[in-house]
Short mmCIF file of C-alpha atoms in Angstrom, two decimals:
data_model
loop_
_atom_site.label_atom_id
_atom_site.label_comp_id
_atom_site.label_asym_id
_atom_site.label_seq_id
_atom_site.Cartn_x
_atom_site.Cartn_y
_atom_site.Cartn_z
CA MET A 1 38.55 -43.54 10.51
CA ALA A 2 40.22 -40.42 9.07
CA ILE A 3 43.38 -42.41 8.28
CA LYS A 4 41.35 -45.02 6.39
CA ARG A 5 39.52 -42.31 4.43
CA GLY A 6 42.82 -40.59 3.67
CA PHE A 7 44.32 -43.87 2.48
CA TYR A 8 41.39 -44.44 0.09
CA LEU A 9 41.59 -40.86 -1.15
CA PHE A 10 45.33 -41.10 -1.81
CA SER A 11 44.89 -44.51 -3.48
CA GLY A 12 42.02 -43.18 -5.62
CA LEU A 13 43.96 -40.13 -6.76
CA SER A 14 47.03 -42.26 -7.50
CA SER A 15 44.94 -44.77 -9.44
CA LEU A 16 43.25 -42.02 -11.40
CA ALA A 17 46.64 -40.51 -12.27
CA LEU A 18 47.99 -43.89 -13.41
CA GLY A 19 44.83 -44.53 -15.42
CA LEU A 20 45.13 -41.18 -17.18
CA ILE A 21 48.82 -41.81 -17.90
CA GLY A 22 47.82 -45.23 -19.21
CA ILE A 23 45.76 -43.57 -21.95
CA VAL A 24 48.98 -42.52 -23.69
CA LEU A 25 51.67 -44.77 -22.20
CA PRO A 26 52.07 -48.28 -23.59
CA VAL A 27 51.76 -51.19 -21.18
CA LEU A 28 50.04 -49.22 -18.41
CA PRO A 29 46.39 -50.34 -18.40
CA THR A 30 43.76 -47.62 -18.03
CA VAL A 31 40.58 -49.51 -17.16
CA PRO A 32 41.73 -51.33 -13.99
CA PHE A 33 43.14 -48.10 -12.55
CA ILE A 34 39.94 -46.17 -13.29
CA LEU A 35 37.87 -48.97 -11.70
CA LEU A 36 40.15 -48.89 -8.66
CA ALA A 37 39.84 -45.10 -8.48
CA ALA A 38 36.03 -45.37 -8.50
CA PHE A 39 36.19 -47.98 -5.72
CA CYS A 40 38.49 -45.81 -3.60
CA PHE A 41 36.54 -42.59 -4.20
CA ALA A 42 33.31 -44.35 -3.17
CA ARG A 43 34.95 -44.89 0.22
CA SER A 44 36.65 -41.51 0.60
CA SER A 45 35.10 -38.66 -1.39
CA GLU A 46 31.51 -38.47 -2.54
CA ARG A 47 32.37 -35.44 -4.70
CA LEU A 48 35.21 -37.19 -6.56
CA HIS A 49 33.18 -40.40 -6.92
CA THR A 50 30.27 -38.48 -8.43
CA TRP A 51 32.63 -36.59 -10.74
CA LEU A 52 34.28 -39.80 -11.97
CA MET A 53 30.97 -41.64 -12.37
CA GLN A 54 29.63 -38.74 -14.48
CA HIS A 55 32.79 -38.07 -16.47
CA PRO A 56 32.10 -38.29 -20.23
CA TRP A 57 35.11 -40.55 -20.88
CA PHE A 58 34.47 -43.08 -18.13
CA SER A 59 30.83 -42.92 -17.00
CA GLU A 60 29.35 -45.50 -19.37
CA ALA A 61 32.03 -48.12 -18.71
CA LEU A 62 31.96 -47.54 -14.95
CA GLN A 63 28.18 -47.75 -14.77
CA ASN A 64 28.13 -50.93 -16.89
CA TRP A 65 30.75 -52.45 -14.61
CA GLN A 66 28.91 -51.35 -11.46
CA LYS A 67 25.48 -52.58 -12.58
CA GLN A 68 26.34 -55.67 -14.62
CA GLY A 69 29.99 -56.53 -13.94
CA ALA A 70 30.54 -56.37 -17.71
CA ILE A 71 31.90 -54.12 -20.47
CA ARG A 72 30.73 -53.36 -24.00
CA THR A 73 31.99 -55.69 -26.72
CA GLY A 74 33.55 -52.78 -28.61
CA LEU A 75 35.45 -51.61 -25.53
CA LYS A 76 36.68 -55.14 -24.91
CA LYS A 77 37.94 -55.47 -28.49
CA LYS A 78 39.65 -52.08 -28.21
CA ALA A 79 41.30 -53.21 -24.97
CA TYR A 80 42.57 -56.36 -26.73
CA TRP A 81 44.04 -54.37 -29.62
CA VAL A 82 45.56 -51.54 -27.61
CA SER A 83 47.01 -53.89 -24.98
CA SER A 84 48.43 -56.23 -27.60
CA ALA A 85 49.97 -53.38 -29.60
CA SER A 86 51.41 -51.74 -26.48
CA PHE A 87 52.97 -54.93 -25.20
CA ALA A 88 54.28 -55.87 -28.67
CA LEU A 89 55.94 -52.46 -29.03
CA SER A 90 57.40 -52.66 -25.53
CA ILE A 91 58.73 -56.17 -26.12
CA TYR A 92 60.29 -55.02 -29.38
CA ILE A 93 61.95 -51.96 -27.81
CA VAL A 94 63.28 -53.53 -24.59
CA PRO A 95 66.83 -54.90 -25.03
CA LEU A 96 66.89 -57.35 -22.09
CA ILE A 97 65.57 -60.84 -22.81
CA TRP A 98 64.35 -61.39 -19.24
CA VAL A 99 62.29 -58.20 -19.44
CA LYS A 100 60.87 -59.32 -22.79
CA ILE A 101 59.82 -62.62 -21.19
CA LEU A 102 58.30 -60.81 -18.21
CA LEU A 103 56.37 -58.43 -20.49
CA PHE A 104 55.12 -61.38 -22.53
CA CYS A 105 53.89 -63.11 -19.34
CA PHE A 106 52.10 -59.92 -18.24
CA ALA A 107 50.54 -59.60 -21.70
CA VAL A 108 49.23 -63.16 -21.60
CA ALA A 109 47.86 -62.65 -18.07
CA LEU A 110 46.12 -59.41 -19.08
CA LEU A 111 44.61 -60.91 -22.22
CA LEU A 112 43.34 -63.93 -20.26
CA TYR A 113 41.82 -61.58 -17.69
CA LEU A 114 40.16 -59.51 -20.43
CA ARG A 115 38.80 -62.72 -21.96
CA SER A 116 37.16 -63.62 -18.64
CA ILE A 117 35.23 -60.33 -18.37
CA PRO A 118 31.58 -60.69 -19.42
CA GLU A 119 30.47 -58.64 -22.43
CA ILE A 120 27.49 -56.43 -23.08
CA ILE A 121 26.46 -57.11 -26.65
CA GLU A 122 26.05 -53.84 -28.53
CA GLU A 123 22.88 -53.37 -30.50
#
């Protein structure tokens, strides 16, 4: 049981770190890593889970996802724009054609996934 808890704690901390890096690093998505961190913390550390669920940057999105399995329309649009811009910049910068193709495929997959997420209409 302690190994399982330790695994979830390590995975949660790693996911949180990647999510925070994803705020400033193109191509690294923030939201999925923060959602994964919340999932892992719920199974390993009540203190870290509570902290993340009450954090001013993430609490609203996490609670919307937890209660409704959806995100705000504005957040979804922002995710489209930031993801598209990050992938476009990365594709432009990378010199290898096979990497450009791979990045394009990841971009399409991410945008299709974002499209499938239900929206909370903002009032």
